[in-house]
């Protein structure tokens, strides 16, 4: 079982551990520095005070161990996106699916959204399985530009309330 909570200033070291190694392979490809982790937390705490709120970020905890991060972003008044990252040593236990299901509840109640979308890198099919288990449907692909200037066809999923 996982729980979600707001990020806290003391989470920076745990975030650097999450954003390292294989966990970053299909994101930036680079580990997060301690300064970047502090900035990520500061930005999340600042966004939590905005009205209307456009983004929510939660620490994913398993037995009081911060193992990941999940975010909900409002893209339009009725549509949002979710994204998540887990520490590599916690993959394959259903934690991302559990966290996603909790965020769906917030998205369709507190945030008042009626549609969510998510995408994953084509070389990361496990992330697609997480989305399917959470209730999303695969709807196609979307080409995304990489930092190297190449185009990659990301897999896109959606969920209607």
GROMACS .gro file of C-alpha atoms in nm:
model
  161
    1UNK     CA    1   0.000   0.000   0.000
    2UNK     CA    2   0.125   0.348  -0.085
    3UNK     CA    3   0.027   0.684   0.054
    4UNK     CA    4   0.062   1.026  -0.101
    5UNK     CA    5   0.164   1.346   0.073
    6UNK     CA    6   0.280   1.693  -0.024
    7UNK     CA    7   0.649   1.733  -0.090
    8UNK     CA    8   0.848   1.879   0.196
    9UNK     CA    9   1.182   2.064   0.208
   10UNK     CA   10   1.348   1.762   0.369
   11UNK     CA   11   1.267   1.542   0.066
   12UNK     CA   12   1.549   1.670  -0.156
   13UNK     CA   13   1.794   1.386  -0.089
   14UNK     CA   14   1.523   1.125  -0.154
   15UNK     CA   15   1.434   1.300  -0.482
   16UNK     CA   16   1.794   1.279  -0.601
   17UNK     CA   17   1.779   0.905  -0.537
   18UNK     CA   18   1.451   0.873  -0.730
   19UNK     CA   19   1.578   1.080  -1.025
   20UNK     CA   20   1.890   0.869  -1.085
   21UNK     CA   21   1.998   0.558  -1.272
   22UNK     CA   22   1.745   0.371  -1.481
   23UNK     CA   23   1.457   0.582  -1.349
   24UNK     CA   24   1.572   0.872  -1.568
   25UNK     CA   25   1.630   0.665  -1.882
   26UNK     CA   26   1.299   0.770  -2.039
   27UNK     CA   27   1.279   1.120  -1.891
   28UNK     CA   28   1.571   1.362  -1.901
   29UNK     CA   29   1.835   1.090  -1.903
   30UNK     CA   30   2.024   1.287  -1.639
   31UNK     CA   31   2.026   1.252  -1.261
   32UNK     CA   32   1.876   1.530  -1.051
   33UNK     CA   33   2.126   1.731  -0.849
   34UNK     CA   34   2.056   1.826  -0.489
   35UNK     CA   35   2.009   2.191  -0.592
   36UNK     CA   36   1.762   2.087  -0.863
   37UNK     CA   37   1.573   1.873  -0.611
   38UNK     CA   38   1.544   2.168  -0.373
   39UNK     CA   39   1.416   2.383  -0.661
   40UNK     CA   40   1.162   2.117  -0.763
   41UNK     CA   41   1.029   2.113  -0.407
   42UNK     CA   42   1.019   2.494  -0.383
   43UNK     CA   43   0.827   2.512  -0.712
   44UNK     CA   44   0.578   2.245  -0.600
   45UNK     CA   45   0.515   2.425  -0.271
   46UNK     CA   46   0.465   2.757  -0.452
   47UNK     CA   47   0.219   2.600  -0.700
   48UNK     CA   48   0.021   2.457  -0.408
   49UNK     CA   49  -0.072   2.813  -0.304
   50UNK     CA   50  -0.191   2.926  -0.648
   51UNK     CA   51  -0.557   2.996  -0.721
   52UNK     CA   52  -0.679   2.852  -0.943
   53UNK     CA   53  -0.447   2.563  -0.893
   54UNK     CA   54  -0.279   2.429  -1.206
   55UNK     CA   55  -0.053   2.158  -1.064
   56UNK     CA   56  -0.037   1.914  -0.776
   57UNK     CA   57   0.274   1.714  -0.685
   58UNK     CA   58   0.286   1.437  -0.427
   59UNK     CA   59   0.555   1.223  -0.273
   60UNK     CA   60   0.476   0.852  -0.308
   61UNK     CA   61   0.547   0.672   0.018
   62UNK     CA   62   0.571   0.302   0.091
   63UNK     CA   63   0.608   0.227   0.462
   64UNK     CA   64   0.731   0.585   0.524
   65UNK     CA   65   0.998   0.552   0.254
   66UNK     CA   66   0.975   0.816  -0.021
   67UNK     CA   67   0.991   0.600  -0.335
   68UNK     CA   68   0.852   0.826  -0.606
   69UNK     CA   69   0.677   1.138  -0.724
   70UNK     CA   70   0.343   1.176  -0.901
   71UNK     CA   71   0.199   1.495  -1.049
   72UNK     CA   72  -0.133   1.615  -1.183
   73UNK     CA   73  -0.135   1.913  -1.420
   74UNK     CA   74  -0.440   2.105  -1.536
   75UNK     CA   75  -0.402   2.167  -1.912
   76UNK     CA   76  -0.750   2.313  -1.974
   77UNK     CA   77  -1.038   2.376  -1.734
   78UNK     CA   78  -1.164   2.021  -1.795
   79UNK     CA   79  -0.853   1.822  -1.894
   80UNK     CA   80  -0.536   1.731  -1.709
   81UNK     CA   81  -0.231   1.509  -1.735
   82UNK     CA   82  -0.056   1.285  -1.488
   83UNK     CA   83   0.307   1.182  -1.471
   84UNK     CA   84   0.503   0.971  -1.227
   85UNK     CA   85   0.849   0.840  -1.153
   86UNK     CA   86   0.953   0.568  -0.911
   87UNK     CA   87   1.287   0.479  -0.766
   88UNK     CA   88   1.428   0.190  -0.969
   89UNK     CA   89   1.447  -0.055  -0.676
   90UNK     CA   90   1.069  -0.026  -0.622
   91UNK     CA   91   0.953  -0.114  -0.974
   92UNK     CA   92   0.717  -0.404  -1.032
   93UNK     CA   93   0.522  -0.393  -0.705
   94UNK     CA   94   0.214  -0.201  -0.821
   95UNK     CA   95   0.309   0.118  -0.638
   96UNK     CA   96   0.272   0.345  -0.942
   97UNK     CA   97  -0.072   0.200  -1.017
   98UNK     CA   98  -0.184   0.255  -0.657
   99UNK     CA   99  -0.057   0.614  -0.664
  100UNK     CA  100  -0.222   0.683  -1.001
  101UNK     CA  101  -0.558   0.558  -0.873
  102UNK     CA  102  -0.536   0.797  -0.578
  103UNK     CA  103  -0.457   1.088  -0.809
  104UNK     CA  104  -0.755   1.001  -1.032
  105UNK     CA  105  -0.981   1.058  -0.734
  106UNK     CA  106  -0.835   1.407  -0.678
  107UNK     CA  107  -0.850   1.487  -1.050
  108UNK     CA  108  -1.218   1.403  -1.086
  109UNK     CA  109  -1.332   1.554  -0.753
  110UNK     CA  110  -1.111   1.828  -0.606
  111UNK     CA  111  -0.967   1.946  -0.940
  112UNK     CA  112  -1.302   1.911  -1.121
  113UNK     CA  113  -1.150   1.757  -1.433
  114UNK     CA  114  -1.343   1.523  -1.660
  115UNK     CA  115  -1.056   1.389  -1.874
  116UNK     CA  116  -0.700   1.285  -1.802
  117UNK     CA  117  -0.421   1.203  -2.041
  118UNK     CA  118  -0.078   1.049  -1.992
  119UNK     CA  119   0.201   0.932  -2.217
  120UNK     CA  120   0.511   0.720  -2.196
  121UNK     CA  121   0.823   0.655  -2.396
  122UNK     CA  122   0.782   0.363  -2.639
  123UNK     CA  123   1.073   0.179  -2.475
  124UNK     CA  124   0.893   0.185  -2.138
  125UNK     CA  125   0.596  -0.052  -2.179
  126UNK     CA  126   0.573  -0.104  -1.801
  127UNK     CA  127   0.447   0.253  -1.771
  128UNK     CA  128   0.174   0.173  -2.021
  129UNK     CA  129   0.070  -0.126  -1.812
  130UNK     CA  130   0.044   0.105  -1.508
  131UNK     CA  131  -0.189   0.335  -1.700
  132UNK     CA  132  -0.407   0.049  -1.827
  133UNK     CA  133  -0.439  -0.094  -1.473
  134UNK     CA  134  -0.536   0.251  -1.346
  135UNK     CA  135  -0.819   0.266  -1.602
  136UNK     CA  136  -0.667   0.452  -1.895
  137UNK     CA  137  -0.717   0.350  -2.258
  138UNK     CA  138  -0.439   0.362  -2.519
  139UNK     CA  139  -0.548   0.616  -2.783
  140UNK     CA  140  -0.245   0.645  -3.012
  141UNK     CA  141   0.095   0.803  -3.044
  142UNK     CA  142   0.233   1.155  -3.035
  143UNK     CA  143   0.571   1.249  -3.179
  144UNK     CA  144   0.795   1.427  -2.929
  145UNK     CA  145   1.125   1.598  -2.996
  146UNK     CA  146   1.422   1.477  -2.790
  147UNK     CA  147   1.707   1.693  -2.662
  148UNK     CA  148   1.920   1.535  -2.936
  149UNK     CA  149   1.680   1.664  -3.204
  150UNK     CA  150   1.531   1.328  -3.296
  151UNK     CA  151   1.159   1.246  -3.293
  152UNK     CA  152   1.018   0.970  -3.073
  153UNK     CA  153   0.659   0.836  -3.098
  154UNK     CA  154   0.531   0.847  -2.738
  155UNK     CA  155   0.235   0.627  -2.647
  156UNK     CA  156  -0.073   0.829  -2.542
  157UNK     CA  157  -0.350   0.722  -2.304
  158UNK     CA  158  -0.674   0.887  -2.190
  159UNK     CA  159  -0.938   0.842  -1.923
  160UNK     CA  160  -1.283   1.006  -1.917
  161UNK     CA  161  -1.469   1.055  -1.591
   0.00000   0.00000   0.00000
